[in-house]
Short mmCIF file of N, CA and C and ligand atoms in Angstrom, two decimals:
data_model
loop_
_atom_site.label_atom_id
_atom_site.label_comp_id
_atom_site.label_asym_id
_atom_site.label_seq_id
_atom_site.Cartn_x
_atom_site.Cartn_y
_atom_site.Cartn_z
N MET V 164 35.19 -9.96 -12.33
CA MET V 164 34.21 -10.21 -11.80
C MET V 164 33.48 -10.69 -10.82
N ILE V 165 32.35 -10.88 -10.14
CA ILE V 165 31.86 -11.32 -9.36
C ILE V 165 31.09 -13.16 -9.64
N LYS V 166 31.08 -13.92 -9.34
CA LYS V 166 30.49 -15.00 -9.48
C LYS V 166 29.35 -15.18 -9.21
N VAL V 167 28.27 -14.96 -9.86
CA VAL V 167 26.98 -15.34 -8.91
C VAL V 167 26.69 -17.04 -9.36
N GLY V 168 25.79 -17.34 -8.82
CA GLY V 168 25.23 -18.19 -9.33
C GLY V 168 23.46 -18.80 -8.39
N VAL V 169 23.26 -19.34 -9.81
CA VAL V 169 21.86 -20.33 -9.41
C VAL V 169 22.02 -21.57 -9.76
N LEU V 170 20.97 -21.84 -9.14
CA LEU V 170 20.41 -22.77 -8.17
C LEU V 170 19.53 -23.86 -9.07
N ALA V 171 20.15 -24.70 -9.86
CA ALA V 171 19.77 -25.11 -11.53
C ALA V 171 19.23 -26.41 -11.29
N TYR V 172 18.57 -26.48 -10.76
CA TYR V 172 17.49 -27.91 -10.58
C TYR V 172 16.80 -27.46 -11.36
N GLN V 173 15.82 -27.07 -11.08
CA GLN V 173 14.15 -26.98 -11.51
C GLN V 173 13.42 -25.09 -11.48
N GLY V 174 12.80 -25.00 -12.18
CA GLY V 174 12.76 -24.35 -11.25
C GLY V 174 13.19 -22.67 -12.73
N SER V 175 12.84 -21.85 -12.14
CA SER V 175 13.81 -20.32 -13.60
C SER V 175 14.80 -19.46 -13.20
N VAL V 176 15.10 -21.34 -13.29
CA VAL V 176 16.89 -20.66 -13.56
C VAL V 176 17.61 -19.75 -15.21
N VAL V 177 16.84 -20.50 -16.08
CA VAL V 177 17.94 -18.78 -17.32
C VAL V 177 17.02 -18.07 -17.41
N GLU V 178 15.75 -17.91 -16.26
CA GLU V 178 15.47 -16.07 -16.16
C GLU V 178 16.79 -15.38 -16.07
N HIS V 179 16.79 -16.10 -15.03
CA HIS V 179 18.11 -15.77 -13.49
C HIS V 179 18.83 -15.53 -13.99
N ILE V 180 19.80 -16.24 -14.43
CA ILE V 180 20.86 -16.26 -15.41
C ILE V 180 20.87 -14.40 -17.17
N ALA V 181 19.88 -14.62 -17.38
CA ALA V 181 20.13 -13.91 -18.54
C ALA V 181 19.59 -12.05 -17.46
N SER V 182 18.37 -12.76 -15.84
CA SER V 182 19.18 -11.06 -15.64
C SER V 182 20.06 -10.86 -15.03
N LEU V 183 20.52 -10.92 -14.60
CA LEU V 183 21.83 -11.10 -14.20
C LEU V 183 23.11 -10.99 -14.85
N SER V 184 22.93 -11.56 -16.27
CA SER V 184 23.68 -11.39 -17.42
C SER V 184 23.86 -9.89 -17.98
N LYS V 185 22.68 -9.05 -18.20
CA LYS V 185 22.69 -7.83 -17.75
C LYS V 185 22.86 -6.53 -17.17
N ILE V 186 23.66 -7.62 -16.41
CA ILE V 186 24.27 -6.72 -14.93
C ILE V 186 25.84 -5.95 -15.04
N GLU V 187 26.42 -5.20 -16.07
CA GLU V 187 28.14 -5.35 -15.33
C GLU V 187 28.70 -5.41 -14.45
N GLY V 188 29.91 -7.11 -15.09
CA GLY V 188 30.84 -7.36 -14.07
C GLY V 188 30.35 -8.34 -12.78
N VAL V 189 29.10 -9.06 -13.29
CA VAL V 189 28.46 -10.30 -12.97
C VAL V 189 28.74 -11.18 -14.08
N ASP V 190 29.36 -12.26 -13.68
CA ASP V 190 29.53 -13.45 -14.07
C ASP V 190 28.49 -15.11 -13.06
N PRO V 191 27.35 -14.95 -14.03
CA PRO V 191 26.76 -15.99 -13.97
C PRO V 191 27.24 -17.37 -14.05
N VAL V 192 26.67 -18.06 -13.21
CA VAL V 192 27.01 -19.36 -13.80
C VAL V 192 26.03 -20.47 -12.63
N GLU V 193 25.87 -21.90 -13.12
CA GLU V 193 24.47 -22.73 -13.22
C GLU V 193 25.37 -23.43 -12.03
N VAL V 194 25.05 -24.27 -10.72
CA VAL V 194 25.17 -24.60 -9.58
C VAL V 194 24.58 -25.63 -8.93
N ARG V 195 24.71 -26.95 -9.51
CA ARG V 195 24.47 -28.05 -9.04
C ARG V 195 24.95 -28.79 -7.95
N THR V 196 26.40 -28.82 -7.69
CA THR V 196 27.57 -29.31 -7.06
C THR V 196 27.89 -28.94 -5.73
N ALA V 197 28.51 -29.93 -4.99
CA ALA V 197 29.12 -29.12 -4.22
C ALA V 197 30.49 -27.97 -4.57
N GLN V 198 31.19 -28.70 -5.00
CA GLN V 198 32.00 -28.01 -5.47
C GLN V 198 32.03 -26.99 -6.77
N GLU V 199 31.32 -26.86 -7.56
CA GLU V 199 30.96 -25.42 -8.12
C GLU V 199 30.33 -24.75 -6.89
N LEU V 200 29.23 -24.53 -6.29
CA LEU V 200 28.94 -24.14 -4.68
C LEU V 200 30.59 -23.41 -4.55
N GLN V 201 31.25 -23.60 -5.10
CA GLN V 201 32.54 -23.29 -4.17
C GLN V 201 33.46 -21.67 -5.16
N SER V 202 32.59 -22.04 -5.94
CA SER V 202 33.25 -20.61 -6.50
C SER V 202 32.09 -19.35 -7.01
N VAL V 203 31.31 -19.70 -5.78
CA VAL V 203 30.76 -18.25 -6.62
C VAL V 203 30.31 -17.79 -5.12
N SER V 204 30.32 -16.39 -5.43
CA SER V 204 29.89 -15.10 -4.10
C SER V 204 28.57 -15.04 -3.83
N GLY V 205 27.82 -15.49 -4.62
CA GLY V 205 26.77 -15.91 -3.82
C GLY V 205 26.03 -16.63 -4.64
N LEU V 206 23.94 -16.49 -3.98
CA LEU V 206 23.45 -18.26 -4.77
C LEU V 206 22.33 -17.34 -4.12
N ILE V 207 21.63 -17.26 -5.61
CA ILE V 207 20.01 -17.56 -5.44
C ILE V 207 19.05 -18.89 -5.88
N ILE V 208 18.25 -18.48 -5.27
CA ILE V 208 17.15 -20.24 -5.05
C ILE V 208 16.01 -19.64 -6.22
N PRO V 209 15.88 -19.93 -7.39
CA PRO V 209 14.89 -19.84 -8.32
C PRO V 209 13.47 -19.94 -7.48
N GLY V 210 12.60 -19.52 -8.45
CA GLY V 210 10.99 -20.10 -7.89
C GLY V 210 11.19 -21.62 -8.72
N GLY V 211 10.29 -22.15 -8.54
CA GLY V 211 10.14 -23.59 -9.25
C GLY V 211 8.87 -24.08 -8.40
N GLU V 212 9.34 -25.64 -8.20
CA GLU V 212 8.43 -26.65 -6.79
C GLU V 212 9.41 -26.53 -5.68
N SER V 213 9.35 -26.42 -4.58
CA SER V 213 10.25 -26.54 -3.55
C SER V 213 10.23 -27.37 -3.04
N THR V 214 9.24 -28.17 -3.40
CA THR V 214 9.78 -30.03 -2.92
C THR V 214 10.03 -30.67 -3.92
N THR V 215 10.17 -30.38 -4.88
CA THR V 215 11.51 -30.92 -6.31
C THR V 215 12.75 -30.37 -5.52
N ILE V 216 12.76 -29.02 -5.89
CA ILE V 216 14.38 -28.36 -5.71
C ILE V 216 14.43 -29.44 -4.14
N GLY V 217 13.71 -28.98 -3.34
CA GLY V 217 14.24 -29.57 -1.90
C GLY V 217 15.24 -31.22 -2.55
N LYS V 218 13.85 -31.92 -2.37
CA LYS V 218 14.46 -33.78 -3.04
C LYS V 218 15.91 -33.43 -3.66
N LEU V 219 15.85 -32.78 -4.55
CA LEU V 219 17.42 -32.33 -5.63
C LEU V 219 18.23 -32.31 -4.50
N LEU V 220 17.97 -31.00 -3.68
CA LEU V 220 19.32 -30.30 -3.00
C LEU V 220 19.88 -31.85 -1.98
N ASN V 221 19.15 -32.56 -1.47
CA ASN V 221 19.84 -34.32 -1.14
C ASN V 221 20.00 -34.67 -2.59
N ASP V 222 18.86 -35.31 -3.17
CA ASP V 222 19.99 -35.96 -4.01
C ASP V 222 21.26 -36.42 -4.77
N PHE V 223 21.97 -34.39 -4.89
CA PHE V 223 22.88 -34.28 -5.29
C PHE V 223 24.24 -33.65 -3.61
N LYS V 224 22.68 -34.29 -2.65
CA LYS V 224 24.57 -33.75 -1.98
C LYS V 224 24.49 -32.73 -1.08
N LEU V 225 23.83 -31.32 -1.36
CA LEU V 225 24.13 -29.77 -1.61
C LEU V 225 23.58 -29.53 -0.82
N ALA V 226 22.55 -30.03 -0.19
CA ALA V 226 21.79 -29.32 1.09
C ALA V 226 22.40 -29.43 2.60
N GLY V 227 23.56 -30.05 3.07
CA GLY V 227 24.82 -29.99 4.00
C GLY V 227 25.36 -28.59 3.47
N PRO V 228 25.99 -28.96 2.44
CA PRO V 228 27.20 -27.20 1.72
C PRO V 228 26.41 -26.33 2.12
N LEU V 229 25.90 -26.85 1.52
CA LEU V 229 24.80 -25.47 1.50
C LEU V 229 25.00 -24.69 3.02
N LYS V 230 23.92 -25.46 3.33
CA LYS V 230 23.51 -25.22 5.03
C LYS V 230 24.94 -24.04 5.18
N GLU V 231 25.01 -25.19 5.63
CA GLU V 231 26.74 -24.79 6.00
C GLU V 231 27.13 -23.01 5.83
N LYS V 232 27.27 -23.84 4.26
CA LYS V 232 27.96 -21.79 3.63
C LYS V 232 27.20 -20.63 4.21
N ILE V 233 25.41 -20.55 4.27
CA ILE V 233 24.65 -19.71 3.96
C ILE V 233 24.84 -18.89 5.72
N GLU V 234 25.15 -20.57 6.32
CA GLU V 234 25.06 -19.98 8.28
C GLU V 234 26.76 -19.28 8.40
N ALA V 235 27.80 -19.72 7.36
CA ALA V 235 29.36 -18.47 7.36
C ALA V 235 28.30 -17.48 6.91
N GLY V 236 27.59 -17.54 6.38
CA GLY V 236 28.36 -15.41 5.62
C GLY V 236 27.90 -15.61 4.09
N LEU V 237 27.73 -16.37 3.09
CA LEU V 237 26.68 -17.04 1.53
C LEU V 237 25.55 -16.15 1.56
N PRO V 238 26.28 -14.87 0.27
CA PRO V 238 24.56 -14.45 0.23
C PRO V 238 23.23 -15.02 0.10
N VAL V 239 22.26 -15.50 -0.02
CA VAL V 239 21.68 -15.86 -1.00
C VAL V 239 20.65 -15.01 -0.93
N TRP V 240 19.75 -15.67 -2.38
CA TRP V 240 17.82 -14.86 -2.43
C TRP V 240 17.11 -15.77 -2.93
N GLY V 241 16.21 -16.56 -2.14
CA GLY V 241 15.08 -16.93 -3.07
C GLY V 241 14.07 -16.68 -3.10
N THR V 242 13.80 -16.15 -4.59
CA THR V 242 12.37 -16.27 -4.92
C THR V 242 11.21 -17.40 -4.62
N CYS V 243 10.29 -16.88 -4.37
CA CYS V 243 9.06 -18.09 -4.27
C CYS V 243 9.47 -19.41 -3.85
N ALA V 244 10.31 -19.93 -4.54
CA ALA V 244 10.57 -21.78 -4.05
C ALA V 244 10.98 -21.28 -3.13
N GLY V 245 12.02 -20.40 -3.93
CA GLY V 245 13.47 -20.64 -3.23
C GLY V 245 12.90 -19.73 -1.57
N MET V 246 12.26 -19.02 -1.28
CA MET V 246 11.82 -18.33 -0.01
C MET V 246 11.62 -19.43 1.25
N ILE V 247 10.22 -20.27 0.73
CA ILE V 247 10.48 -21.81 0.95
C ILE V 247 11.28 -23.12 1.12
N LEU V 248 12.14 -22.59 0.38
CA LEU V 248 13.66 -23.37 0.99
C LEU V 248 14.17 -22.97 1.48
N LEU V 249 14.82 -21.08 2.56
CA LEU V 249 15.07 -21.11 3.32
C LEU V 249 14.70 -21.27 4.40
N ALA V 250 13.05 -21.35 4.56
CA ALA V 250 12.46 -20.71 5.69
C ALA V 250 12.78 -21.90 6.47
N LYS V 251 12.93 -21.26 7.97
CA LYS V 251 13.43 -22.55 9.33
C LYS V 251 11.48 -22.91 9.45
N GLU V 252 10.29 -22.54 8.95
CA GLU V 252 9.43 -23.38 9.14
C GLU V 252 8.28 -23.26 8.32
N ILE V 253 7.81 -23.75 8.18
CA ILE V 253 6.73 -24.00 7.33
C ILE V 253 5.05 -24.24 7.35
N VAL V 254 4.31 -23.55 6.84
CA VAL V 254 2.62 -23.69 7.95
C VAL V 254 2.32 -24.87 7.78
N GLY V 255 1.90 -25.49 8.50
CA GLY V 255 1.04 -27.01 8.03
C GLY V 255 1.85 -28.40 7.84
N GLU V 256 3.64 -27.80 7.55
CA GLU V 256 4.40 -29.11 7.26
C GLU V 256 5.62 -29.51 8.95
N SER V 257 5.46 -30.35 8.74
CA SER V 257 6.36 -30.54 9.97
C SER V 257 7.64 -30.47 9.61
N THR V 258 8.58 -30.80 9.06
CA THR V 258 9.62 -29.86 8.43
C THR V 258 10.06 -28.78 7.30
N SER V 259 11.26 -28.66 7.33
CA SER V 259 11.33 -27.64 6.63
C SER V 259 12.75 -28.40 6.03
N HIS V 260 13.25 -27.24 4.97
CA HIS V 260 14.61 -27.13 4.59
C HIS V 260 16.22 -27.16 4.77
N LEU V 261 16.36 -26.47 4.34
CA LEU V 261 17.61 -25.47 4.49
C LEU V 261 17.37 -24.90 6.04
N SER V 262 15.98 -23.99 6.05
CA SER V 262 16.04 -24.02 7.96
C SER V 262 17.13 -23.54 7.80
N VAL V 263 17.79 -21.92 7.30
CA VAL V 263 18.63 -21.06 8.03
C VAL V 263 17.89 -19.66 8.51
N MET V 264 16.51 -19.05 7.95
CA MET V 264 16.48 -18.11 7.81
C MET V 264 15.13 -18.03 8.81
N ASP V 265 14.87 -17.16 9.93
CA ASP V 265 14.11 -16.79 10.65
C ASP V 265 12.68 -16.95 10.06
N ILE V 266 12.25 -17.25 9.52
CA ILE V 266 10.41 -16.61 9.43
C ILE V 266 9.92 -18.34 8.56
N GLN V 267 8.09 -17.85 8.89
CA GLN V 267 7.45 -19.40 9.05
C GLN V 267 6.55 -18.88 7.52
N VAL V 268 6.80 -19.36 7.06
CA VAL V 268 6.11 -19.12 5.14
C VAL V 268 4.76 -19.77 5.13
N LYS V 269 4.02 -19.75 4.39
CA LYS V 269 2.68 -20.34 3.80
C LYS V 269 2.80 -20.29 1.79
N ARG V 270 2.79 -22.19 2.44
CA ARG V 270 2.74 -21.95 0.59
C ARG V 270 1.97 -22.53 0.35
N ASN V 271 1.91 -21.29 -1.15
CA ASN V 271 0.64 -21.83 -2.12
C ASN V 271 -0.70 -20.34 -1.45
N ALA V 272 -0.31 -19.41 -0.73
CA ALA V 272 -1.13 -18.78 0.01
C ALA V 272 -1.58 -18.65 -0.39
N TYR V 273 -1.92 -17.83 -1.54
CA TYR V 273 -2.94 -16.96 -1.98
C TYR V 273 -4.25 -17.86 -2.58
N GLY V 274 -3.98 -19.07 -2.48
CA GLY V 274 -5.21 -19.79 -2.87
C GLY V 274 -5.37 -19.70 -3.82
N SER V 275 -6.46 -20.59 -5.24
CA SER V 275 -6.93 -21.13 -6.05
C SER V 275 -6.80 -20.16 -6.66
N GLN V 276 -8.17 -18.86 -6.38
CA GLN V 276 -8.36 -17.60 -7.31
C GLN V 276 -6.97 -16.97 -7.77
N LEU V 277 -6.75 -16.86 -7.03
CA LEU V 277 -5.42 -15.28 -7.97
C LEU V 277 -4.67 -16.20 -7.09
N ASP V 278 -4.69 -17.78 -7.67
CA ASP V 278 -3.29 -18.30 -7.39
C ASP V 278 -1.62 -17.05 -8.78
N SER V 279 -1.74 -16.38 -10.02
CA SER V 279 -1.01 -15.65 -10.26
C SER V 279 -2.04 -13.87 -9.96
N PHE V 280 -0.63 -13.36 -9.45
CA PHE V 280 -0.97 -12.05 -9.96
C PHE V 280 0.21 -11.85 -10.85
N CYS V 281 -0.31 -10.22 -11.03
CA CYS V 281 1.00 -8.91 -11.29
C CYS V 281 0.53 -8.10 -10.90
N LYS V 282 1.29 -7.29 -9.82
CA LYS V 282 1.00 -5.70 -10.01
C LYS V 282 2.31 -5.61 -9.49
N LYS V 283 2.48 -3.22 -9.45
CA LYS V 283 3.52 -2.63 -9.86
C LYS V 283 3.28 -2.13 -7.36
N ALA V 284 4.98 -1.81 -7.10
CA ALA V 284 4.56 -0.91 -5.78
C ALA V 284 6.12 -0.82 -5.82
N TYR V 285 6.13 0.41 -5.43
CA TYR V 285 7.20 1.09 -4.39
C TYR V 285 8.03 -0.26 -2.69
N VAL V 286 9.17 -0.90 -3.65
CA VAL V 286 9.36 -0.97 -2.50
C VAL V 286 11.11 -0.03 -2.51
N PRO V 287 11.00 0.66 -0.99
CA PRO V 287 12.22 1.88 -1.12
C PRO V 287 13.13 1.47 -0.56
N LYS V 288 13.39 0.43 -0.26
CA LYS V 288 14.93 0.02 0.02
C LYS V 288 15.78 -0.50 -0.96
N ILE V 289 14.83 -0.62 -2.33
CA ILE V 289 15.32 -1.56 -3.98
C ILE V 289 15.24 -0.46 -4.29
N ALA V 290 14.49 0.36 -4.63
CA ALA V 290 14.49 1.05 -5.93
C ALA V 290 13.98 2.79 -6.01
N PRO V 291 14.16 3.52 -6.53
CA PRO V 291 13.41 4.70 -6.46
C PRO V 291 11.18 4.39 -6.90
N ASP V 292 11.50 3.00 -8.26
CA ASP V 292 10.00 3.73 -8.83
C ASP V 292 9.76 2.35 -8.28
N GLU V 293 8.58 2.57 -8.60
CA GLU V 293 7.44 0.90 -9.03
C GLU V 293 8.04 -0.02 -9.94
N ILE V 294 8.55 -0.83 -8.82
CA ILE V 294 8.65 -2.15 -9.52
C ILE V 294 7.60 -3.35 -9.89
N PRO V 295 7.82 -3.78 -10.86
CA PRO V 295 7.09 -5.07 -11.26
C PRO V 295 6.84 -5.80 -9.84
N LEU V 296 5.50 -6.49 -10.13
CA LEU V 296 6.22 -7.64 -8.68
C LEU V 296 4.90 -9.10 -9.50
N VAL V 297 5.48 -10.34 -9.50
CA VAL V 297 5.00 -11.38 -10.55
C VAL V 297 5.28 -12.28 -8.77
N PHE V 298 3.33 -12.60 -8.46
CA PHE V 298 3.18 -14.21 -8.10
C PHE V 298 3.11 -15.28 -9.23
N ILE V 299 3.26 -16.00 -8.49
CA ILE V 299 2.29 -17.36 -8.81
C ILE V 299 2.78 -18.61 -7.99
N ARG V 300 1.70 -18.88 -7.86
CA ARG V 300 1.43 -19.65 -7.00
C ARG V 300 2.54 -19.46 -5.71
N ALA V 301 1.98 -18.14 -4.90
CA ALA V 301 3.35 -17.99 -3.86
C ALA V 301 3.29 -18.19 -2.55
N PRO V 302 3.54 -17.97 -1.75
CA PRO V 302 3.91 -18.62 -0.50
C PRO V 302 4.00 -16.42 0.35
N TRP V 303 2.93 -16.47 1.23
CA TRP V 303 3.65 -15.26 2.12
C TRP V 303 4.02 -15.16 3.49
N VAL V 304 4.50 -14.70 4.24
CA VAL V 304 4.92 -14.80 5.54
C VAL V 304 3.91 -14.64 6.41
N GLU V 305 4.07 -15.76 7.46
CA GLU V 305 3.07 -14.88 8.04
C GLU V 305 3.77 -14.81 9.58
N SER V 306 4.84 -14.80 9.60
CA SER V 306 5.59 -14.23 10.65
C SER V 306 6.84 -14.26 10.88
N VAL V 307 7.84 -12.88 10.88
CA VAL V 307 9.49 -12.89 11.59
C VAL V 307 9.95 -13.48 12.41
N GLY V 308 10.90 -13.70 12.50
CA GLY V 308 11.99 -13.61 13.95
C GLY V 308 12.53 -11.85 14.20
N SER V 309 13.14 -11.16 15.21
CA SER V 309 13.54 -10.28 15.45
C SER V 309 14.96 -9.61 14.59
N ASP V 310 15.39 -10.63 13.46
CA ASP V 310 16.57 -9.85 12.72
C ASP V 310 16.44 -9.79 11.40
N VAL V 311 14.89 -10.55 11.64
CA VAL V 311 14.75 -9.66 9.99
C VAL V 311 14.03 -8.62 10.23
N GLU V 312 14.50 -8.38 8.35
CA GLU V 312 13.45 -7.23 8.17
C GLU V 312 12.92 -7.08 7.07
N ILE V 313 11.74 -6.35 7.26
CA ILE V 313 10.34 -6.35 6.19
C ILE V 313 10.68 -5.20 5.03
N LEU V 314 10.76 -5.94 3.97
CA LEU V 314 10.42 -4.97 2.67
C LEU V 314 10.22 -4.28 2.77
N LEU V 315 9.17 -5.53 2.00
CA LEU V 315 7.39 -4.96 1.40
C LEU V 315 6.20 -6.51 2.11
N GLN V 316 5.22 -4.67 2.10
CA GLN V 316 3.19 -5.87 2.63
C GLN V 316 2.82 -5.69 1.21
N GLU V 317 2.50 -6.36 0.81
CA GLU V 317 1.86 -6.59 -0.49
C GLU V 317 0.24 -7.30 0.71
N LYS V 318 -1.48 -5.75 0.51
CA LYS V 318 -2.19 -6.25 1.73
C LYS V 318 -1.97 -6.95 2.77
N GLY V 319 -1.36 -6.35 3.29
CA GLY V 319 -1.35 -6.70 4.16
C GLY V 319 -0.26 -8.24 4.95
N LYS V 320 0.11 -8.72 3.78
CA LYS V 320 0.95 -9.96 3.90
C LYS V 320 2.16 -9.67 3.78
N ILE V 321 3.16 -10.20 4.35
CA ILE V 321 4.92 -10.32 4.27
C ILE V 321 5.05 -10.82 2.75
N VAL V 322 6.38 -9.96 1.70
CA VAL V 322 6.52 -10.97 0.65
C VAL V 322 8.12 -10.83 0.78
N ALA V 323 8.24 -9.87 1.05
CA ALA V 323 9.99 -9.49 1.07
C ALA V 323 10.58 -8.81 1.96
N VAL V 324 12.02 -10.27 2.91
CA VAL V 324 11.87 -10.07 3.92
C VAL V 324 13.46 -10.14 3.40
N GLU V 325 14.58 -9.30 4.19
CA GLU V 325 16.32 -9.48 4.68
C GLU V 325 16.78 -10.35 5.88
N GLN V 326 17.60 -10.86 6.16
CA GLN V 326 18.09 -10.91 7.27
C GLN V 326 19.65 -10.99 6.69
N ALA V 327 20.40 -10.36 7.44
CA ALA V 327 21.68 -10.71 7.81
C ALA V 327 22.40 -11.22 6.29
N ASN V 328 22.82 -12.16 5.61
CA ASN V 328 23.30 -12.58 4.46
C ASN V 328 21.79 -12.47 3.76
N MET V 329 20.83 -13.44 3.82
CA MET V 329 19.58 -13.47 3.45
C MET V 329 18.28 -12.80 2.65
N LEU V 330 18.29 -12.58 1.16
CA LEU V 330 17.57 -11.93 1.18
C LEU V 330 15.93 -13.08 0.61
N ALA V 331 15.00 -12.48 0.38
CA ALA V 331 13.91 -14.15 0.34
C ALA V 331 12.86 -12.28 -0.02
N THR V 332 11.61 -12.75 -1.77
CA THR V 332 10.95 -12.73 -2.69
C THR V 332 9.77 -13.53 -2.33
N SER V 333 8.65 -14.00 -1.86
CA SER V 333 7.76 -13.86 -2.53
C SER V 333 6.55 -14.50 -3.90
N PHE V 334 7.22 -12.96 -4.69
CA PHE V 334 7.35 -12.88 -6.15
C PHE V 334 8.24 -13.42 -6.89
N HIS V 335 7.97 -12.73 -8.17
CA HIS V 335 10.06 -13.06 -9.46
C HIS V 335 10.30 -12.62 -10.15
N PRO V 336 11.22 -11.49 -9.77
CA PRO V 336 11.63 -10.69 -10.42
C PRO V 336 12.63 -11.29 -11.45
N GLU V 337 12.77 -11.69 -11.61
CA GLU V 337 13.42 -12.61 -12.43
C GLU V 337 12.31 -13.13 -14.42
N LEU V 338 11.21 -12.84 -13.51
CA LEU V 338 10.87 -12.52 -14.68
C LEU V 338 9.56 -11.30 -15.32
N SER V 339 10.23 -9.92 -15.04
CA SER V 339 9.91 -8.50 -15.62
C SER V 339 11.47 -8.51 -15.90
N ASP V 340 11.46 -7.46 -16.48
CA ASP V 340 12.29 -6.88 -17.35
C ASP V 340 13.24 -5.40 -16.26
N ASP V 341 12.84 -6.46 -14.56
CA ASP V 341 12.95 -5.02 -13.90
C ASP V 341 14.69 -5.64 -13.43
N LEU V 342 15.30 -4.56 -13.50
CA LEU V 342 16.35 -4.94 -12.96
C LEU V 342 17.03 -4.96 -10.88
N SER V 343 15.91 -3.97 -10.34
CA SER V 343 16.26 -3.96 -9.30
C SER V 343 17.10 -3.92 -8.10
N PHE V 344 15.98 -5.63 -7.73
CA PHE V 344 16.17 -6.20 -6.90
C PHE V 344 17.49 -7.86 -7.83
N HIS V 345 17.61 -7.71 -8.49
CA HIS V 345 18.99 -8.67 -8.71
C HIS V 345 20.40 -6.69 -8.21
N ARG V 346 19.61 -5.93 -8.63
CA ARG V 346 21.06 -5.39 -8.77
C ARG V 346 22.19 -5.25 -7.02
N TYR V 347 19.99 -4.83 -6.04
CA TYR V 347 19.98 -5.18 -4.56
C TYR V 347 20.96 -6.20 -4.35
N PHE V 348 21.21 -7.30 -4.59
CA PHE V 348 21.28 -8.56 -4.25
C PHE V 348 23.36 -8.42 -4.77
N ILE V 349 23.07 -7.85 -5.96
CA ILE V 349 24.47 -7.67 -6.26
C ILE V 349 25.37 -6.90 -5.28
N HIS V 350 24.76 -5.26 -4.40
CA HIS V 350 25.18 -4.92 -3.33
C HIS V 350 25.45 -5.79 -2.10
N LEU V 351 24.56 -6.55 -1.83
CA LEU V 351 25.05 -7.58 -0.88
C LEU V 351 26.10 -8.30 -0.94
N ILE V 352 26.27 -9.10 -2.34
CA ILE V 352 27.88 -9.57 -2.16
C ILE V 352 28.50 -8.84 -2.42
N GLU V 353 28.37 -7.64 -2.81
CA GLU V 353 29.88 -6.90 -3.07
C GLU V 353 29.75 -6.59 -1.28
N ARG V 354 29.04 -5.48 -0.04
CA ARG V 354 28.67 -5.52 1.06
C ARG V 354 29.40 -6.89 1.68
N ASN V 355 29.38 -7.81 1.50
CA ASN V 355 29.64 -9.37 2.34
C ASN V 355 31.09 -8.89 1.32
N LYS V 356 31.59 -8.57 0.67
CA LYS V 356 33.92 -8.99 0.53
C LYS V 356 34.12 -7.81 1.23
N LYS V 357 33.38 -7.23 1.42
CA LYS V 357 34.47 -6.53 1.88
C LYS V 357 34.87 -6.50 3.62
N1 LIG Y 208 4.27 -23.38 -4.81
C1 LIG Y 208 5.30 -23.35 -4.80
C2 LIG Y 208 6.19 -24.48 -4.46
O1 LIG Y 208 5.62 -24.26 -3.25
C3 LIG Y 208 6.29 -22.44 -5.00
C4 LIG Y 208 5.19 -21.22 -6.76
C5 LIG Y 208 6.87 -20.73 -7.19
O2 LIG Y 208 7.70 -20.73 -6.55
N2 LIG Y 208 6.86 -20.13 -8.44
O3 LIG Y 208 6.63 -24.44 -3.92
#
């Protein structure tokens, strides 16, 4: 069994756990402490509120150990707020959180009118069929470093990226019943183990 952690302070934790538990060979676990982090082969940072999750990462003294682990190669996937937590730069803010992924993100980028929406798109690297995409007060990626691969653009805006052991999506695959992104993340973890 592959132990996959979900950072479990706030946000779409149970939804990620539910998606992971549908994949054979995967044992999903909640992670809140540095000790719990030691046991997992990969970590999902869920959607929610990046400011709140960032504060709790510090309160639980997990920010430092998690950053080190990611820099040492731990596979990590951030959805929505999780993408913001991974980013090295946040538009209009002087600080960032884990600052591990070479992307600049814009929070709540779709504005109040289009706050939340759902659509389908092909993401060729992830699945042969269209995937449902759920955007909730989502960020987009304004710019990426040269080592970052763009997996999907939506209306000209970058919404899914990969860099080495890191994956980030503006949208929430855990809020649909499509498991393609979760399966892809498991594939990244397996690749990392070899
Ligand atoms: N708007 C939230 C933030 O800035 C992210 C929303 C989400 O994760 N659904 O953290």
